[in-house]
Amino acid sequence: MKYLSTRGHADRPHFCDILLEGLAPDGGLYLPEHYPQVSDATLTAWRKVYHDQGYAALAFEILSLYIDDIPAADLRALCAKTYTAEVFGTGEIVPLRHVEDGLWLEALSNGPTLAFKDMAMQLLGNLFEYELGRRGESLNILGATSGDTGSAAEYAMRGKKGVRVFMTSPHGRMSPFQQAQMFSLMDDNIFNIAIEGVFDDCQDIVKAVSNDLAFKRQYKIGTVNSINWARLLAQVVYYFAGYIQATETNAQKVSFTVPSGNFGNVCAGHVARMMGLPIAQLVVATNENDVLDEFFRTGIYRVRGSADTHETSSPSMDISKASNFERFVFDLLGRDSARTADLFGPQLAQAGRFDLSAEPLFVQAASHYGFASGKSTHSDRLATIKDVFQRHGMVIDTHTADGVKVAREHQQPGVPMVVLETALPIKFAETIVEALGQQPDRPPKFNGIEDLPKRVVVMPADAAQVKAFMVEKCD
Ligand SMILES: *Cc1c(COP(=O)(O)O)cnc(C)c1O
């Protein structure tokens, strides 16, 4: 399998070439040259693989269609090492839980940091260690986080040979639980940098450091953000696992509702559907930051400035532009890389928006690709958390609540609707208390985490000081 850039660059790298990279050289995103097609017989075989051998074996089947530069035995071992009951809490790894008539939750948040990002990041950690070891290289990951990404990256990379993580976060702005998760890590290869500023300042620092090409090369700076193809690919697996659990035969269809921000999670659903998984709808659920809902309703994609990006009680979906969205638009436009390059290059830079409403192709977003969307606000979130608790005795997190709210508006008779559970409620306890008047459950291994010693340096929003810190730690 070779990969191409959504903006048409001539290179056709293989999986391991793009594993350690972010964007393609022309600023586009990588996608496979084609989507491998899963026949009815293969899907039936995969049902048996999942039921008899488990999630890791299913992951191997799917990943091996996209990865031809890691020997099969090694890839199988990497999957087996990643998706274990010890790390993800259950043997099913992603069990379905019944909520009410026709509605299910797929539990993706029982990994080390209690958010779905662990599903992909844990694999990425093992892939990085493997590939860096094979090349005899090392990598310094520099990131910016408002919470979930940073902790998932640190728990995936801790103790990994050849990798250091430098994670910036806005000083004092993450939830106490999120701060405790990250700052209590004492591994030698993990460095927390709290920046006196907001999340955008952290992102600006990462950009400034990455744009210093000499520094980037000398210190082997890399990233693990959601545009990384390996992360997206890892997420494709749980759409298959969810489908297999929700159905008995391949004649049945399933819909998924996905709490969305950067369009990474739901883009993996798009890939699964393109492979032939019988998905009826892919429902994109947003919060008050409704860039994506607006697009699927109107055909207009309008990115927001940071001043127009609301701080909400589902903060991991507070985005102003969806960094993976270019992948879907590329497919929607019949893989026209010149048009994609124009829309996501000059058009967005100059106008901050593009408009596909007059395009016959836009209609296909729903009819051809199954996409639908909806939006949920703070009061919807509180009402949904309360309702699900009162009627079903389940406590759901704020992002998942946005999903349930929107899913209920899109259910179709006879088609199971699976909502992806993207975090556990303990991560966003303040809003749970607001909705229910009580604290959410805390998995026992997190008892007392806020009282552990913390390791973090506080710095002004100054890229030069961050660089100096990195240099000191790399020597
Ligand atoms: C990252 C995250 C999301 C958004 O996922 P995308 O892939 O960016 O669309 C939703 N919910 C939670 C809890 C997250 O951490």
mmCIF file of C-alpha atoms in Angstrom, residues 221-442:
data_model
loop_
_atom_site.group_PDB
_atom_site.id
_atom_site.type_symbol
_atom_site.label_atom_id
_atom_site.label_comp_id
_atom_site.label_asym_id
_atom_site.label_seq_id
_atom_site.Cartn_x
_atom_site.Cartn_y
_atom_site.Cartn_z
ATOM 1 C CA ILE A 221 11.384 17.195 16.475
ATOM 2 C CA GLY A 222 8.192 15.274 15.735
ATOM 3 C CA THR A 223 4.517 15.481 16.615
ATOM 4 C CA VAL A 224 1.681 13.114 17.450
ATOM 5 C CA ASN A 225 -1.321 15.249 16.546
ATOM 6 C CA SER A 226 -4.551 13.883 15.176
ATOM 7 C CA ILE A 227 -3.592 14.254 11.508
ATOM 8 C CA ASN A 228 -1.144 11.362 11.931
ATOM 9 C CA TRP A 229 -2.367 8.604 9.610
ATOM 10 C CA ALA A 230 -1.380 5.817 12.009
ATOM 11 C CA ARG A 231 -3.703 7.243 14.666
ATOM 12 C CA LEU A 232 -6.560 7.382 12.216
ATOM 13 C CA LEU A 233 -5.910 3.858 11.009
ATOM 14 C CA ALA A 234 -5.887 2.472 14.554
ATOM 15 C CA GLN A 235 -9.331 4.006 15.066
ATOM 16 C CA VAL A 236 -10.795 2.223 12.040
ATOM 17 C CA VAL A 237 -10.604 -1.038 14.011
ATOM 18 C CA TYR A 238 -13.184 -0.117 16.639
ATOM 19 C CA TYR A 239 -15.812 0.679 14.001
ATOM 20 C CA PHE A 240 -15.480 -2.925 12.844
ATOM 21 C CA ALA A 241 -15.517 -4.211 16.435
ATOM 22 C CA GLY A 242 -18.602 -2.110 17.222
ATOM 23 C CA TYR A 243 -20.385 -3.320 14.105
ATOM 24 C CA ILE A 244 -19.571 -6.950 14.835
ATOM 25 C CA GLN A 245 -20.915 -6.658 18.370
ATOM 26 C CA ALA A 246 -24.116 -4.887 17.295
ATOM 27 C CA THR A 247 -25.068 -7.389 14.563
ATOM 28 C CA GLU A 248 -25.422 -11.094 13.932
ATOM 29 C CA THR A 249 -25.235 -11.073 10.137
ATOM 30 C CA ASN A 250 -23.646 -8.827 7.534
ATOM 31 C CA ALA A 251 -27.089 -8.066 6.112
ATOM 32 C CA GLN A 252 -27.648 -5.689 9.018
ATOM 33 C CA LYS A 253 -26.590 -2.061 9.006
ATOM 34 C CA VAL A 254 -25.423 0.023 11.946
ATOM 35 C CA SER A 255 -25.162 3.798 12.419
ATOM 36 C CA PHE A 256 -22.539 5.575 14.503
ATOM 37 C CA THR A 257 -22.741 8.940 16.235
ATOM 38 C CA VAL A 258 -19.372 10.498 16.952
ATOM 39 C CA PRO A 259 -18.670 13.437 19.307
ATOM 40 C CA SER A 260 -16.385 15.449 17.033
ATOM 41 C CA GLY A 261 -13.799 18.193 17.132
ATOM 42 C CA ASN A 262 -10.920 17.743 14.719
ATOM 43 C CA PHE A 263 -12.844 15.162 12.649
ATOM 44 C CA GLY A 264 -10.243 12.473 13.416
ATOM 45 C CA ASN A 265 -12.532 9.986 15.088
ATOM 46 C CA VAL A 266 -15.372 10.191 12.576
ATOM 47 C CA CYS A 267 -12.918 10.227 9.662
ATOM 48 C CA ALA A 268 -11.882 6.724 10.754
ATOM 49 C CA GLY A 269 -15.581 5.788 10.463
ATOM 50 C CA HIS A 270 -15.556 7.174 6.939
ATOM 51 C CA VAL A 271 -12.576 4.972 6.096
ATOM 52 C CA ALA A 272 -14.341 1.907 7.550
ATOM 53 C CA ARG A 273 -17.430 2.702 5.477
ATOM 54 C CA MET A 274 -15.327 3.184 2.325
ATOM 55 C CA MET A 275 -13.874 -0.295 2.962
ATOM 56 C CA GLY A 276 -17.391 -1.670 2.757
ATOM 57 C CA LEU A 277 -18.439 -1.918 6.409
ATOM 58 C CA PRO A 278 -22.270 -1.758 6.329
ATOM 59 C CA ILE A 279 -22.659 1.614 8.064
ATOM 60 C CA ALA A 280 -25.966 3.409 7.451
ATOM 61 C CA GLN A 281 -25.173 6.831 8.898
ATOM 62 C CA LEU A 282 -22.126 8.557 10.321
ATOM 63 C CA VAL A 283 -23.562 11.270 12.534
ATOM 64 C CA VAL A 284 -21.209 14.089 13.478
ATOM 65 C CA ALA A 285 -22.101 15.582 16.879
ATOM 66 C CA THR A 286 -20.626 18.970 17.786
ATOM 67 C CA ASN A 287 -20.943 21.258 20.775
ATOM 68 C CA GLU A 288 -21.421 25.034 20.561
ATOM 69 C CA ASN A 289 -18.357 25.073 18.289
ATOM 70 C CA ASP A 290 -20.391 23.928 15.332
ATOM 71 C CA VAL A 291 -18.056 24.369 12.334
ATOM 72 C CA LEU A 292 -18.739 20.806 11.210
ATOM 73 C CA ASP A 293 -22.476 20.776 11.857
ATOM 74 C CA GLU A 294 -22.734 23.969 9.828
ATOM 75 C CA PHE A 295 -20.905 22.342 6.919
ATOM 76 C CA PHE A 296 -23.072 19.232 6.821
ATOM 77 C CA ARG A 297 -26.250 21.328 7.070
ATOM 78 C CA THR A 298 -25.313 24.058 4.584
ATOM 79 C CA GLY A 299 -22.256 23.098 2.528
ATOM 80 C CA ILE A 300 -20.358 26.077 3.912
ATOM 81 C CA TYR A 301 -17.130 25.426 5.797
ATOM 82 C CA ARG A 302 -16.272 28.530 7.808
ATOM 83 C CA VAL A 303 -13.331 28.372 10.199
ATOM 84 C CA ARG A 304 -13.470 30.519 13.316
ATOM 85 C CA GLY A 305 -10.883 32.718 14.953
ATOM 86 C CA SER A 306 -9.849 31.972 18.504
ATOM 87 C CA ALA A 307 -12.061 34.852 19.714
ATOM 88 C CA ASP A 308 -15.082 32.999 18.249
ATOM 89 C CA THR A 309 -14.124 29.639 19.719
ATOM 90 C CA HIS A 310 -16.261 29.048 22.791
ATOM 91 C CA GLU A 311 -14.948 27.488 25.969
ATOM 92 C CA THR A 312 -17.482 24.780 26.697
ATOM 93 C CA SER A 313 -18.156 21.968 29.131
ATOM 94 C CA SER A 314 -17.119 19.477 26.436
ATOM 95 C CA PRO A 315 -13.716 21.147 26.025
ATOM 96 C CA SER A 316 -12.047 18.479 23.880
ATOM 97 C CA MET A 317 -14.406 19.497 21.077
ATOM 98 C CA ASP A 318 -13.633 23.218 21.314
ATOM 99 C CA ILE A 319 -12.059 23.633 17.907
ATOM 100 C CA SER A 320 -12.229 26.425 15.360
ATOM 101 C CA LYS A 321 -11.075 24.395 12.378
ATOM 102 C CA ALA A 322 -11.164 20.636 11.981
ATOM 103 C CA SER A 323 -7.671 19.473 11.089
ATOM 104 C CA ASN A 324 -8.715 16.125 9.541
ATOM 105 C CA PHE A 325 -11.614 17.500 7.525
ATOM 106 C CA GLU A 326 -9.466 17.904 4.402
ATOM 107 C CA ARG A 327 -9.336 14.113 4.104
ATOM 108 C CA PHE A 328 -13.090 13.794 3.732
ATOM 109 C CA VAL A 329 -13.409 16.767 1.382
ATOM 110 C CA PHE A 330 -10.734 15.207 -0.843
ATOM 111 C CA ASP A 331 -12.858 12.048 -1.156
ATOM 112 C CA LEU A 332 -16.060 14.078 -1.550
ATOM 113 C CA LEU A 333 -14.524 15.960 -4.490
ATOM 114 C CA GLY A 334 -13.703 12.690 -6.221
ATOM 115 C CA ARG A 335 -10.091 12.883 -5.004
ATOM 116 C CA ASP A 336 -9.449 16.082 -6.952
ATOM 117 C CA SER A 337 -6.165 17.190 -5.360
ATOM 118 C CA ALA A 338 -5.952 20.485 -7.256
ATOM 119 C CA ARG A 339 -9.331 21.593 -5.937
ATOM 120 C CA THR A 340 -8.555 20.338 -2.433
ATOM 121 C CA ALA A 341 -5.269 22.237 -2.457
ATOM 122 C CA ASP A 342 -7.070 25.400 -3.555
ATOM 123 C CA LEU A 343 -9.857 25.129 -0.965
ATOM 124 C CA PHE A 344 -7.611 24.350 2.001
ATOM 125 C CA GLY A 345 -4.760 26.587 0.823
ATOM 126 C CA PRO A 346 -5.570 29.994 -0.721
ATOM 127 C CA GLN A 347 -9.354 29.898 -0.170
ATOM 128 C CA LEU A 348 -9.231 29.310 3.567
ATOM 129 C CA ALA A 349 -6.228 31.596 3.993
ATOM 130 C CA GLN A 350 -7.892 34.476 2.164
ATOM 131 C CA ALA A 351 -11.596 34.097 2.881
ATOM 132 C CA GLY A 352 -11.607 31.897 5.966
ATOM 133 C CA ARG A 353 -14.317 29.812 4.319
ATOM 134 C CA PHE A 354 -15.394 27.870 1.288
ATOM 135 C CA ASP A 355 -18.816 27.078 -0.039
ATOM 136 C CA LEU A 356 -19.807 23.761 -1.620
ATOM 137 C CA SER A 357 -23.554 24.336 -1.320
ATOM 138 C CA ALA A 358 -24.043 24.691 -5.075
ATOM 139 C CA GLU A 359 -22.068 21.505 -5.755
ATOM 140 C CA PRO A 360 -23.954 18.392 -6.781
ATOM 141 C CA LEU A 361 -21.156 16.585 -4.953
ATOM 142 C CA PHE A 362 -22.163 18.161 -1.645
ATOM 143 C CA VAL A 363 -25.495 16.337 -1.752
ATOM 144 C CA GLN A 364 -23.496 13.121 -1.834
ATOM 145 C CA ALA A 365 -22.113 13.824 1.639
ATOM 146 C CA ALA A 366 -25.391 12.401 2.918
ATOM 147 C CA SER A 367 -26.559 10.103 0.128
ATOM 148 C CA HIS A 368 -23.214 8.635 -0.875
ATOM 149 C CA TYR A 369 -21.113 8.865 2.267
ATOM 150 C CA GLY A 370 -23.793 8.558 4.960
ATOM 151 C CA PHE A 371 -22.956 11.779 6.772
ATOM 152 C CA ALA A 372 -25.439 13.596 8.992
ATOM 153 C CA SER A 373 -24.864 16.011 11.850
ATOM 154 C CA GLY A 374 -26.262 17.803 14.849
ATOM 155 C CA LYS A 375 -25.285 20.145 17.642
ATOM 156 C CA SER A 376 -25.580 20.096 21.419
ATOM 157 C CA THR A 377 -25.252 22.961 23.902
ATOM 158 C CA HIS A 378 -24.423 23.188 27.596
ATOM 159 C CA SER A 379 -28.089 22.883 28.606
ATOM 160 C CA ASP A 380 -28.592 19.905 26.233
ATOM 161 C CA ARG A 381 -25.545 18.295 27.805
ATOM 162 C CA LEU A 382 -26.822 18.740 31.360
ATOM 163 C CA ALA A 383 -30.308 17.500 30.403
ATOM 164 C CA THR A 384 -28.924 14.440 28.610
ATOM 165 C CA ILE A 385 -26.583 13.489 31.468
ATOM 166 C CA LYS A 386 -29.492 13.792 33.894
ATOM 167 C CA ASP A 387 -31.905 11.880 31.692
ATOM 168 C CA VAL A 388 -29.537 8.985 31.018
ATOM 169 C CA PHE A 389 -28.765 8.753 34.728
ATOM 170 C CA GLN A 390 -32.368 8.914 35.888
ATOM 171 C CA ARG A 391 -33.763 6.497 33.321
ATOM 172 C CA HIS A 392 -30.863 4.091 32.948
ATOM 173 C CA GLY A 393 -28.645 4.585 35.999
ATOM 174 C CA MET A 394 -25.629 5.345 33.775
ATOM 175 C CA VAL A 395 -23.351 8.341 34.203
ATOM 176 C CA ILE A 396 -21.942 9.567 30.879
ATOM 177 C CA ASP A 397 -19.309 12.212 30.262
ATOM 178 C CA THR A 398 -20.037 15.592 28.681
ATOM 179 C CA HIS A 399 -18.703 14.759 25.190
ATOM 180 C CA THR A 400 -20.548 11.455 25.107
ATOM 181 C CA ALA A 401 -23.680 13.338 26.194
ATOM 182 C CA ASP A 402 -23.377 15.561 23.121
ATOM 183 C CA GLY A 403 -23.266 12.330 21.125
ATOM 184 C CA VAL A 404 -26.334 10.822 22.798
ATOM 185 C CA LYS A 405 -28.317 14.028 22.358
ATOM 186 C CA VAL A 406 -27.593 14.153 18.620
ATOM 187 C CA ALA A 407 -27.895 10.368 18.133
ATOM 188 C CA ARG A 408 -31.466 10.380 19.452
ATOM 189 C CA GLU A 409 -32.389 12.881 16.720
ATOM 190 C CA HIS A 410 -31.096 10.595 13.970
ATOM 191 C CA GLN A 411 -32.238 7.102 14.952
ATOM 192 C CA GLN A 412 -33.854 5.057 12.183
ATOM 193 C CA PRO A 413 -36.175 2.105 12.830
ATOM 194 C CA GLY A 414 -34.350 -1.227 12.764
ATOM 195 C CA VAL A 415 -30.856 0.287 12.581
ATOM 196 C CA PRO A 416 -28.843 0.074 15.813
ATOM 197 C CA MET A 417 -27.321 3.458 16.688
ATOM 198 C CA VAL A 418 -23.925 3.226 18.376
ATOM 199 C CA VAL A 419 -22.621 6.320 20.176
ATOM 200 C CA LEU A 420 -18.867 6.369 20.662
ATOM 201 C CA GLU A 421 -18.055 7.029 24.313
ATOM 202 C CA THR A 422 -15.081 9.372 24.040
ATOM 203 C CA ALA A 423 -14.228 9.894 27.735
ATOM 204 C CA LEU A 424 -15.207 8.788 31.229
ATOM 205 C CA PRO A 425 -17.157 11.268 33.371
ATOM 206 C CA ILE A 426 -14.460 11.538 36.069
ATOM 207 C CA LYS A 427 -12.357 13.631 33.668
ATOM 208 C CA PHE A 428 -15.023 16.338 33.613
ATOM 209 C CA ALA A 429 -16.393 16.000 37.143
ATOM 210 C CA GLU A 430 -17.405 19.634 37.570
ATOM 211 C CA THR A 431 -20.138 19.411 34.937
ATOM 212 C CA ILE A 432 -21.329 16.039 36.220
ATOM 213 C CA VAL A 433 -21.802 17.606 39.651
ATOM 214 C CA GLU A 434 -23.684 20.467 38.002
ATOM 215 C CA ALA A 435 -25.992 17.995 36.240
ATOM 216 C CA LEU A 436 -26.467 15.356 38.935
ATOM 217 C CA GLY A 437 -25.462 16.978 42.220
ATOM 218 C CA GLN A 438 -23.027 14.151 42.836
ATOM 219 C CA GLN A 439 -19.482 13.148 41.947
ATOM 220 C CA PRO A 440 -18.956 10.592 39.162
ATOM 221 C CA ASP A 441 -17.320 7.264 39.969
ATOM 222 C CA ARG A 442 -13.576 7.179 39.977
#
